[in-house]
Amino acid sequence: MKRTLILFQKAVRAVGCANGQGGKHLGCESAVSILRNSPHLKNVKVPIEWSAVVEEVATGRQWNALQGVTQTNRRLARETRKVIESGEDLVVFGGDHSCAIGTWSGIAAALRPRGELGLIWVDAHMDAHTPESTPSGNIHGMPVSHLLGFGEKNLIQIEDQMPKIFPHNFCMVGIRSYEEGEQELLEKLGVRIFYMHEVERRGITDVMQEAVYIATRNSCGFGMSIDIDGFDVSFAPAVGTPAEGGINAEQFMKALLTVDLSKLVATEIVEFLPRFDDQNKTSERLVASLVESIYATKFFQQNSAAHIKQQVQISDKAAEVIESRQKQQQTV
Ligand SMILES: [Mn+2]
């Protein structure tokens, strides 16, 4: 006898954060609405289901943004925590990079009963200033220090009192523009920094393999926070703080094919500033390609069939085997 079975289609849950007050230029707050309507993002091979968009609370610029950034990040943390607690894959679309405080605070809290969170920070900048060391006062230059537990009290205690990231689970890739104060903090903490010159010398594949090792060896899951200014500006022209040189985005996506993404719990993509994009929408396309390559790779590694929706006519015996395998996966 033959019967029809619908194979499980795995989707990535998307959360948006429409924030921009923490950036050097305003404009990142419009990235989420552009991405939600983006034909490029709609056409990616991996299904994306939007679950929430957090609107920004704006209280001013530079340090006056603090109160609003705190409230926005509290809201965002609640959303990311929910998705991770439900066991789903999560992609967060920013916003300026200050949203990382909320994204990873929520995720760290969700994982806390199981273990520590690992994090790979892809960026041109260190984003590790404290309120004392910052020359600009822009909070998008401070998420790393706050996630590590240094800085403004209200920003380091979102969801729980613990540091969100421990230095031994954290590394940075693509760094080439930074100030002394933030470098000092990271070096004092022993954070592994893959500066751009090391990426150039070793190749991004080699570097990402070591980065995933660092982010997974002591953690129960890891994330990637991707500031698109980490890439060469030819792949991502729509950024507010471009830096010369940078990671080749195509090579980065190829490198992902060679790393184990089975412990990846979330990806965050930030600092897309739509009004600086070119006519060809190069940056918007990059965001879509990143999501597709990361999750197509992850789902393929987990189960080569699970991410493809298929209605198949198969024998009872084959249906039994597949159903029992799906059940096993659900109980893991
Ligand atoms: Mn950044």
Short mmCIF file of N, CA, C and O in Angstrom, two decimals, residues 55-184:
data_model
loop_
_atom_site.label_atom_id
_atom_site.label_comp_id
_atom_site.label_asym_id
_atom_site.label_seq_id
_atom_site.Cartn_x
_atom_site.Cartn_y
_atom_site.Cartn_z
N GLU A 55 10.13 47.65 17.63
CA GLU A 55 10.31 49.04 17.23
C GLU A 55 11.18 49.74 18.26
O GLU A 55 11.14 49.45 19.44
N GLU A 56 11.96 50.69 17.77
CA GLU A 56 12.90 51.38 18.64
C GLU A 56 12.22 52.41 19.55
O GLU A 56 11.28 53.07 19.15
N VAL A 57 12.73 52.51 20.77
CA VAL A 57 12.35 53.63 21.64
C VAL A 57 13.46 54.67 21.47
O VAL A 57 14.61 54.40 21.80
N ALA A 58 13.11 55.85 20.92
CA ALA A 58 14.14 56.84 20.62
C ALA A 58 14.12 57.95 21.67
O ALA A 58 13.11 58.63 21.86
N THR A 59 15.23 58.11 22.38
CA THR A 59 15.28 59.17 23.40
C THR A 59 16.37 60.19 23.12
O THR A 59 16.65 61.06 23.96
N GLY A 60 17.02 60.09 21.95
CA GLY A 60 18.07 61.05 21.62
C GLY A 60 19.23 60.35 20.94
O GLY A 60 19.13 59.17 20.60
N ARG A 61 20.32 61.13 20.75
CA ARG A 61 21.47 60.59 20.03
C ARG A 61 22.66 60.47 20.99
O ARG A 61 22.65 61.05 22.07
N GLN A 62 23.67 59.75 20.55
CA GLN A 62 24.86 59.49 21.37
C GLN A 62 24.44 59.02 22.77
O GLN A 62 23.60 58.17 22.89
N TRP A 63 24.99 59.63 23.80
CA TRP A 63 24.70 59.13 25.14
C TRP A 63 23.25 59.34 25.55
O TRP A 63 22.74 58.63 26.40
N ASN A 64 22.56 60.34 24.95
CA ASN A 64 21.13 60.53 25.23
C ASN A 64 20.28 59.37 24.72
O ASN A 64 19.11 59.24 25.06
N ALA A 65 20.87 58.55 23.88
CA ALA A 65 20.13 57.39 23.35
C ALA A 65 20.01 56.28 24.39
O ALA A 65 19.21 55.36 24.24
N LEU A 66 20.81 56.38 25.45
CA LEU A 66 20.94 55.27 26.40
C LEU A 66 19.62 54.71 26.91
O LEU A 66 19.39 53.51 26.87
N GLN A 67 18.75 55.61 27.37
CA GLN A 67 17.49 55.13 27.94
C GLN A 67 16.66 54.36 26.91
O GLN A 67 16.14 53.29 27.20
N GLY A 68 16.59 54.92 25.71
CA GLY A 68 15.84 54.25 24.64
C GLY A 68 16.49 52.93 24.24
O GLY A 68 15.80 51.92 24.05
N VAL A 69 17.81 52.94 24.10
CA VAL A 69 18.53 51.72 23.71
C VAL A 69 18.28 50.62 24.74
O VAL A 69 18.10 49.45 24.41
N THR A 70 18.25 51.02 26.01
CA THR A 70 18.01 50.04 27.08
C THR A 70 16.63 49.41 26.93
O THR A 70 16.47 48.19 26.96
N GLN A 71 15.62 50.26 26.72
CA GLN A 71 14.25 49.73 26.57
C GLN A 71 14.11 48.87 25.32
O GLN A 71 13.49 47.82 25.35
N THR A 72 14.69 49.35 24.22
CA THR A 72 14.60 48.58 22.97
C THR A 72 15.24 47.21 23.17
O THR A 72 14.69 46.18 22.76
N ASN A 73 16.40 47.19 23.80
CA ASN A 73 17.12 45.92 23.98
C ASN A 73 16.40 44.98 24.94
O ASN A 73 16.45 43.77 24.79
N ARG A 74 15.71 45.54 25.94
CA ARG A 74 14.92 44.68 26.84
C ARG A 74 13.83 43.98 26.06
O ARG A 74 13.58 42.78 26.23
N ARG A 75 13.17 44.73 25.18
CA ARG A 75 12.10 44.14 24.37
C ARG A 75 12.65 43.08 23.43
O ARG A 75 12.07 42.01 23.26
N LEU A 76 13.77 43.41 22.81
CA LEU A 76 14.37 42.47 21.86
C LEU A 76 14.79 41.18 22.57
O LEU A 76 14.58 40.07 22.06
N ALA A 77 15.36 41.32 23.75
CA ALA A 77 15.82 40.15 24.50
C ALA A 77 14.66 39.20 24.81
O ALA A 77 14.81 37.99 24.75
N ARG A 78 13.50 39.78 25.15
CA ARG A 78 12.34 38.93 25.42
C ARG A 78 11.98 38.10 24.19
O ARG A 78 11.63 36.93 24.29
N GLU A 79 12.07 38.72 23.01
CA GLU A 79 11.71 38.02 21.76
C GLU A 79 12.73 36.93 21.42
O GLU A 79 12.35 35.83 21.04
N THR A 80 14.02 37.25 21.52
CA THR A 80 15.02 36.24 21.14
C THR A 80 15.00 35.08 22.13
O THR A 80 15.16 33.93 21.75
N ARG A 81 14.77 35.39 23.40
CA ARG A 81 14.71 34.33 24.41
C ARG A 81 13.59 33.34 24.10
O ARG A 81 13.78 32.13 24.16
N LYS A 82 12.41 33.89 23.72
CA LYS A 82 11.26 33.04 23.40
C LYS A 82 11.58 32.06 22.27
O LYS A 82 11.27 30.88 22.35
N VAL A 83 12.20 32.58 21.21
CA VAL A 83 12.48 31.73 20.04
C VAL A 83 13.46 30.61 20.42
O VAL A 83 13.24 29.44 20.07
N ILE A 84 14.50 30.95 21.15
CA ILE A 84 15.50 29.94 21.52
C ILE A 84 14.90 28.93 22.51
O ILE A 84 15.15 27.73 22.41
N GLU A 85 14.07 29.41 23.42
CA GLU A 85 13.43 28.47 24.36
C GLU A 85 12.48 27.51 23.66
O GLU A 85 12.27 26.39 24.12
N SER A 86 11.95 27.94 22.51
CA SER A 86 11.08 27.02 21.77
C SER A 86 11.87 26.09 20.87
O SER A 86 11.30 25.26 20.16
N GLY A 87 13.20 26.24 20.87
CA GLY A 87 14.05 25.29 20.15
C GLY A 87 14.19 25.56 18.66
O GLY A 87 14.66 24.73 17.90
N GLU A 88 13.77 26.75 18.23
CA GLU A 88 13.82 27.05 16.80
C GLU A 88 15.10 27.77 16.41
O GLU A 88 15.78 28.36 17.25
N ASP A 89 15.42 27.74 15.11
CA ASP A 89 16.54 28.51 14.59
C ASP A 89 16.14 29.96 14.48
O ASP A 89 15.03 30.28 14.06
N LEU A 90 17.06 30.85 14.82
CA LEU A 90 16.73 32.28 14.90
C LEU A 90 17.69 33.12 14.06
O LEU A 90 18.91 32.95 14.13
N VAL A 91 17.12 34.03 13.28
CA VAL A 91 17.93 35.05 12.65
C VAL A 91 17.38 36.42 13.08
O VAL A 91 16.17 36.64 13.07
N VAL A 92 18.27 37.30 13.52
CA VAL A 92 17.86 38.64 13.93
C VAL A 92 18.38 39.64 12.91
O VAL A 92 19.57 39.63 12.56
N PHE A 93 17.49 40.50 12.41
CA PHE A 93 17.90 41.55 11.50
C PHE A 93 17.86 42.89 12.24
O PHE A 93 16.81 43.30 12.73
N GLY A 94 19.05 43.57 12.35
CA GLY A 94 19.10 44.91 12.94
C GLY A 94 18.81 45.89 11.84
O GLY A 94 18.56 45.51 10.71
N GLY A 95 18.91 47.08 12.11
CA GLY A 95 19.37 47.81 13.22
C GLY A 95 20.89 48.07 13.26
O GLY A 95 21.69 47.43 12.60
N ASP A 96 21.18 49.14 14.02
CA ASP A 96 22.57 49.38 14.32
C ASP A 96 23.02 48.34 15.34
O ASP A 96 22.20 47.69 15.99
N HIS A 97 24.35 48.20 15.51
CA HIS A 97 24.88 47.05 16.23
C HIS A 97 24.60 47.08 17.74
O HIS A 97 24.85 46.08 18.42
N SER A 98 24.02 48.19 18.25
CA SER A 98 23.68 48.18 19.68
C SER A 98 22.61 47.14 19.99
O SER A 98 22.47 46.70 21.13
N CYS A 99 21.88 46.68 18.98
CA CYS A 99 20.84 45.65 19.21
C CYS A 99 21.44 44.32 19.64
O CYS A 99 20.74 43.46 20.18
N ALA A 100 22.76 44.15 19.43
CA ALA A 100 23.40 42.89 19.84
C ALA A 100 23.26 42.66 21.35
O ALA A 100 23.22 41.52 21.81
N ILE A 101 23.17 43.76 22.10
CA ILE A 101 23.04 43.61 23.56
C ILE A 101 21.74 42.85 23.89
O ILE A 101 21.75 41.91 24.66
N GLY A 102 20.65 43.25 23.25
CA GLY A 102 19.38 42.57 23.49
C GLY A 102 19.35 41.17 22.89
O GLY A 102 18.94 40.22 23.55
N THR A 103 19.79 41.06 21.64
CA THR A 103 19.77 39.75 20.97
C THR A 103 20.43 38.68 21.82
O THR A 103 19.84 37.65 22.13
N TRP A 104 21.71 38.95 22.25
CA TRP A 104 22.48 37.89 22.90
C TRP A 104 22.18 37.79 24.39
O TRP A 104 22.41 36.73 24.98
N SER A 105 21.61 38.85 24.99
CA SER A 105 21.16 38.73 26.39
C SER A 105 20.00 37.75 26.47
O SER A 105 19.94 36.90 27.36
N GLY A 106 19.07 37.86 25.54
CA GLY A 106 17.93 36.95 25.53
C GLY A 106 18.35 35.51 25.25
O GLY A 106 17.87 34.57 25.89
N ILE A 107 19.26 35.36 24.30
CA ILE A 107 19.71 34.01 23.93
C ILE A 107 20.52 33.38 25.05
O ILE A 107 20.34 32.20 25.40
N ALA A 108 21.40 34.16 25.67
CA ALA A 108 22.21 33.63 26.78
C ALA A 108 21.31 33.17 27.92
O ALA A 108 21.53 32.12 28.53
N ALA A 109 20.26 33.96 28.21
CA ALA A 109 19.34 33.60 29.29
C ALA A 109 18.59 32.31 28.96
O ALA A 109 18.39 31.46 29.82
N ALA A 110 18.21 32.16 27.69
CA ALA A 110 17.49 30.94 27.28
C ALA A 110 18.38 29.71 27.41
O ALA A 110 17.90 28.63 27.77
N LEU A 111 19.67 29.87 27.12
CA LEU A 111 20.57 28.71 27.15
C LEU A 111 21.12 28.43 28.55
O LEU A 111 21.65 27.35 28.79
N ARG A 112 21.03 29.42 29.44
CA ARG A 112 21.67 29.34 30.76
C ARG A 112 21.48 28.00 31.48
O ARG A 112 22.44 27.46 32.01
N PRO A 113 20.25 27.42 31.50
CA PRO A 113 20.11 26.13 32.19
C PRO A 113 20.93 25.01 31.56
O PRO A 113 21.24 24.02 32.20
N ARG A 114 21.28 25.17 30.28
CA ARG A 114 22.03 24.10 29.59
C ARG A 114 23.53 24.36 29.54
O ARG A 114 24.32 23.43 29.41
N GLY A 115 23.93 25.65 29.60
CA GLY A 115 25.37 25.93 29.53
C GLY A 115 25.64 27.33 29.01
O GLY A 115 24.76 28.18 28.96
N GLU A 116 26.89 27.53 28.61
CA GLU A 116 27.32 28.86 28.17
C GLU A 116 27.09 29.06 26.67
O GLU A 116 27.01 28.10 25.91
N LEU A 117 27.01 30.33 26.28
CA LEU A 117 26.82 30.70 24.88
C LEU A 117 28.16 31.08 24.25
O LEU A 117 28.94 31.83 24.84
N GLY A 118 28.45 30.56 23.08
CA GLY A 118 29.63 30.97 22.31
C GLY A 118 29.22 32.02 21.29
O GLY A 118 28.07 32.05 20.85
N LEU A 119 30.15 32.90 20.90
CA LEU A 119 29.79 33.94 19.94
C LEU A 119 30.97 34.31 19.04
O LEU A 119 32.09 34.52 19.51
N ILE A 120 30.69 34.36 17.73
CA ILE A 120 31.68 34.83 16.75
C ILE A 120 31.21 36.19 16.25
O ILE A 120 30.08 36.32 15.77
N TRP A 121 32.08 37.18 16.40
CA TRP A 121 31.72 38.57 16.05
C TRP A 121 32.45 38.93 14.76
O TRP A 121 33.66 39.05 14.75
N VAL A 122 31.69 39.05 13.66
CA VAL A 122 32.29 39.40 12.37
C VAL A 122 32.09 40.90 12.16
O VAL A 122 30.96 41.38 12.13
N ASP A 123 33.19 41.65 12.02
CA ASP A 123 33.07 43.11 12.05
C ASP A 123 34.39 43.74 11.60
O ASP A 123 35.46 43.13 11.73
N ALA A 124 34.32 44.98 11.10
CA ALA A 124 35.55 45.75 10.87
C ALA A 124 36.06 46.35 12.18
O ALA A 124 37.24 46.62 12.34
N HIS A 125 35.10 46.56 13.12
CA HIS A 125 35.41 47.27 14.35
C HIS A 125 35.30 46.35 15.57
O HIS A 125 34.68 45.29 15.48
N MET A 126 35.86 46.79 16.68
CA MET A 126 35.79 45.96 17.90
C MET A 126 34.49 46.16 18.68
O MET A 126 34.11 45.29 19.44
N ASP A 127 33.86 47.31 18.53
CA ASP A 127 32.60 47.60 19.23
C ASP A 127 32.71 47.32 20.73
O ASP A 127 31.75 46.88 21.36
N ALA A 128 33.88 47.57 21.29
CA ALA A 128 34.12 47.17 22.68
C ALA A 128 34.46 48.36 23.58
O ALA A 128 35.14 48.21 24.60
N HIS A 129 33.98 49.53 23.19
CA HIS A 129 34.19 50.69 24.07
C HIS A 129 33.28 50.59 25.29
O HIS A 129 32.21 49.97 25.24
N THR A 130 33.70 51.25 26.36
CA THR A 130 32.84 51.42 27.53
C THR A 130 32.42 52.89 27.52
O THR A 130 33.00 53.71 26.79
N PRO A 131 31.45 53.26 28.36
CA PRO A 131 31.06 54.67 28.43
C PRO A 131 32.26 55.57 28.74
O PRO A 131 32.28 56.74 28.33
N GLU A 132 33.26 55.03 29.42
CA GLU A 132 34.44 55.83 29.77
C GLU A 132 35.40 55.98 28.58
O GLU A 132 36.03 57.01 28.41
N SER A 133 35.54 54.94 27.77
CA SER A 133 36.58 54.98 26.72
C SER A 133 36.08 55.49 25.37
O SER A 133 36.88 55.83 24.51
N THR A 134 34.77 55.56 25.17
CA THR A 134 34.26 55.92 23.83
C THR A 134 34.60 57.35 23.42
O THR A 134 34.35 58.29 24.18
N PRO A 135 35.16 57.53 22.22
CA PRO A 135 35.40 58.89 21.75
C PRO A 135 34.14 59.51 21.12
O PRO A 135 33.99 60.73 21.12
N SER A 136 33.21 58.69 20.60
CA SER A 136 32.05 59.21 19.86
C SER A 136 30.78 59.25 20.69
O SER A 136 29.88 60.03 20.39
N GLY A 137 30.66 58.40 21.69
CA GLY A 137 29.41 58.30 22.45
C GLY A 137 28.34 57.46 21.76
O GLY A 137 27.25 57.30 22.29
N ASN A 138 28.66 56.91 20.57
CA ASN A 138 27.66 56.10 19.86
C ASN A 138 27.62 54.68 20.45
O ASN A 138 28.64 53.99 20.49
N ILE A 139 26.42 54.25 20.84
CA ILE A 139 26.32 52.98 21.57
C ILE A 139 26.58 51.77 20.66
O ILE A 139 26.93 50.70 21.14
N HIS A 140 26.48 51.95 19.34
CA HIS A 140 26.80 50.80 18.46
C HIS A 140 28.28 50.43 18.53
O HIS A 140 28.68 49.37 18.06
N GLY A 141 29.07 51.29 19.16
CA GLY A 141 30.48 50.96 19.39
C GLY A 141 30.74 50.33 20.75
O GLY A 141 31.91 50.19 21.15
N MET A 142 29.69 49.92 21.45
CA MET A 142 29.85 49.40 22.82
C MET A 142 29.19 48.05 23.13
O MET A 142 29.26 47.62 24.29
N PRO A 143 28.57 47.36 22.20
CA PRO A 143 27.86 46.13 22.60
C PRO A 143 28.77 45.04 23.14
O PRO A 143 28.38 44.31 24.07
N VAL A 144 29.97 44.91 22.62
CA VAL A 144 30.84 43.80 23.05
C VAL A 144 31.22 43.93 24.52
O VAL A 144 31.11 42.97 25.30
N SER A 145 31.63 45.15 24.93
CA SER A 145 31.99 45.34 26.34
C SER A 145 30.81 45.02 27.25
O SER A 145 30.96 44.36 28.28
N HIS A 146 29.61 45.46 26.84
CA HIS A 146 28.43 45.22 27.68
C HIS A 146 28.08 43.74 27.74
O HIS A 146 27.71 43.23 28.80
N LEU A 147 28.21 43.02 26.64
CA LEU A 147 27.92 41.58 26.66
C LEU A 147 28.92 40.84 27.55
O LEU A 147 28.60 39.82 28.14
N LEU A 148 30.13 41.39 27.62
CA LEU A 148 31.15 40.77 28.48
C LEU A 148 31.00 41.20 29.95
O LEU A 148 31.73 40.72 30.82
N GLY A 149 30.08 42.14 30.20
CA GLY A 149 29.80 42.52 31.59
C GLY A 149 30.40 43.83 32.04
O GLY A 149 30.44 44.13 33.23
N PHE A 150 30.89 44.66 31.10
CA PHE A 150 31.50 45.94 31.44
C PHE A 150 30.69 47.08 30.87
O PHE A 150 30.35 47.06 29.69
N GLY A 151 30.41 48.10 31.71
CA GLY A 151 29.74 49.28 31.19
C GLY A 151 28.54 49.67 32.01
O GLY A 151 28.51 49.49 33.23
N GLU A 152 27.53 50.18 31.33
CA GLU A 152 26.34 50.73 31.95
C GLU A 152 25.51 49.63 32.62
O GLU A 152 25.12 48.66 31.97
N LYS A 153 25.20 49.82 33.89
CA LYS A 153 24.56 48.77 34.69
C LYS A 153 23.27 48.24 34.03
O LYS A 153 23.05 47.03 33.95
N ASN A 154 22.41 49.16 33.57
CA ASN A 154 21.14 48.71 33.01
C ASN A 154 21.29 47.93 31.71
O ASN A 154 20.41 47.18 31.32
N LEU A 155 22.42 48.11 31.04
CA LEU A 155 22.63 47.41 29.77
C LEU A 155 23.33 46.06 29.96
O LEU A 155 23.34 45.24 29.06
N ILE A 156 23.93 45.86 31.12
CA ILE A 156 24.63 44.57 31.31
C ILE A 156 23.77 43.58 32.11
O ILE A 156 24.16 42.45 32.30
N GLN A 157 22.58 44.03 32.53
CA GLN A 157 21.75 43.14 33.36
C GLN A 157 20.39 42.86 32.71
O GLN A 157 19.39 42.74 33.40
N ILE A 158 20.38 42.75 31.42
CA ILE A 158 19.11 42.45 30.75
C ILE A 158 18.82 40.95 30.83
O ILE A 158 19.69 40.14 30.58
N GLU A 159 17.65 40.61 31.24
CA GLU A 159 17.16 39.23 31.44
C GLU A 159 17.75 38.55 32.68
O GLU A 159 17.06 37.86 33.39
N ASP A 160 19.05 38.68 32.91
CA ASP A 160 19.60 38.18 34.18
C ASP A 160 20.87 38.94 34.54
O ASP A 160 21.31 39.82 33.79
N GLN A 161 21.42 38.63 35.71
CA GLN A 161 22.54 39.42 36.25
C GLN A 161 23.91 38.95 35.74
O GLN A 161 24.93 39.57 36.03
N MET A 162 23.93 37.83 35.04
CA MET A 162 25.21 37.23 34.63
C MET A 162 25.80 37.92 33.40
O MET A 162 25.05 38.46 32.59
N PRO A 163 27.13 37.84 33.23
CA PRO A 163 27.68 38.24 31.93
C PRO A 163 27.07 37.35 30.84
O PRO A 163 26.81 36.17 31.08
N LYS A 164 26.81 37.91 29.67
CA LYS A 164 26.15 37.15 28.61
C LYS A 164 27.13 36.25 27.88
O LYS A 164 26.80 35.18 27.38
N ILE A 165 28.37 36.74 27.81
CA ILE A 165 29.43 36.03 27.07
C ILE A 165 30.67 36.00 27.95
O ILE A 165 31.02 37.02 28.56
N PHE A 166 31.32 34.86 28.02
CA PHE A 166 32.62 34.80 28.69
C PHE A 166 33.73 34.87 27.63
O PHE A 166 33.56 34.33 26.54
N PRO A 167 34.83 35.53 27.96
CA PRO A 167 35.88 35.73 26.95
C PRO A 167 36.36 34.44 26.29
O PRO A 167 36.68 34.43 25.10
N HIS A 168 36.37 33.32 27.05
CA HIS A 168 36.89 32.08 26.46
C HIS A 168 35.97 31.48 25.40
O HIS A 168 36.36 30.57 24.69
N ASN A 169 34.73 31.98 25.31
CA ASN A 169 33.78 31.48 24.30
C ASN A 169 33.60 32.46 23.15
O ASN A 169 32.69 32.30 22.33
N PHE A 170 34.42 33.50 23.12
CA PHE A 170 34.15 34.62 22.23
C PHE A 170 35.35 34.89 21.32
O PHE A 170 36.50 34.79 21.76
N CYS A 171 35.12 35.22 20.06
CA CYS A 171 36.21 35.68 19.20
C CYS A 171 35.68 36.63 18.15
O CYS A 171 34.47 36.72 17.92
N MET A 172 36.60 37.38 17.57
CA MET A 172 36.23 38.40 16.59
C MET A 172 36.97 38.14 15.29
O MET A 172 38.13 37.76 15.30
N VAL A 173 36.29 38.40 14.15
CA VAL A 173 36.87 38.09 12.83
C VAL A 173 36.76 39.32 11.91
O VAL A 173 35.68 39.89 11.79
N GLY A 174 37.88 39.70 11.31
CA GLY A 174 37.86 40.76 10.30
C GLY A 174 38.24 42.15 10.80
O GLY A 174 38.15 43.13 10.06
N ILE A 175 38.68 42.23 12.06
CA ILE A 175 38.92 43.52 12.71
C ILE A 175 40.06 44.30 12.03
O ILE A 175 41.14 43.76 11.76
N ARG A 176 39.81 45.57 11.76
CA ARG A 176 40.85 46.42 11.14
C ARG A 176 40.72 47.89 11.50
O ARG A 176 41.52 48.71 11.03
N SER A 177 39.74 48.27 12.32
CA SER A 177 39.57 49.67 12.71
C SER A 177 39.15 49.72 14.17
O SER A 177 38.09 49.21 14.52
N TYR A 178 40.00 50.29 15.01
CA TYR A 178 39.71 50.25 16.45
C TYR A 178 40.51 51.31 17.18
O TYR A 178 41.45 51.89 16.63
N GLU A 179 40.13 51.56 18.43
CA GLU A 179 40.86 52.52 19.26
C GLU A 179 41.52 51.78 20.42
O GLU A 179 41.14 50.65 20.77
N GLU A 180 42.47 52.48 21.01
CA GLU A 180 43.29 51.87 22.05
C GLU A 180 42.49 51.32 23.23
O GLU A 180 42.72 50.19 23.67
N GLY A 181 41.55 52.14 23.74
CA GLY A 181 40.82 51.76 24.95
C GLY A 181 40.11 50.42 24.82
O GLY A 181 40.16 49.57 25.72
N GLU A 182 39.46 50.20 23.68
CA GLU A 182 38.71 48.95 23.50
C GLU A 182 39.65 47.77 23.28
O GLU A 182 39.42 46.66 23.79
N GLN A 183 40.74 48.01 22.56
CA GLN A 183 41.70 46.94 22.34
C GLN A 183 42.31 46.49 23.67
O GLN A 183 42.49 45.29 23.93
N GLU A 184 42.59 47.48 24.52
CA GLU A 184 43.16 47.18 25.83
C GLU A 184 42.24 46.26 26.64
O GLU A 184 42.69 45.28 27.23
#
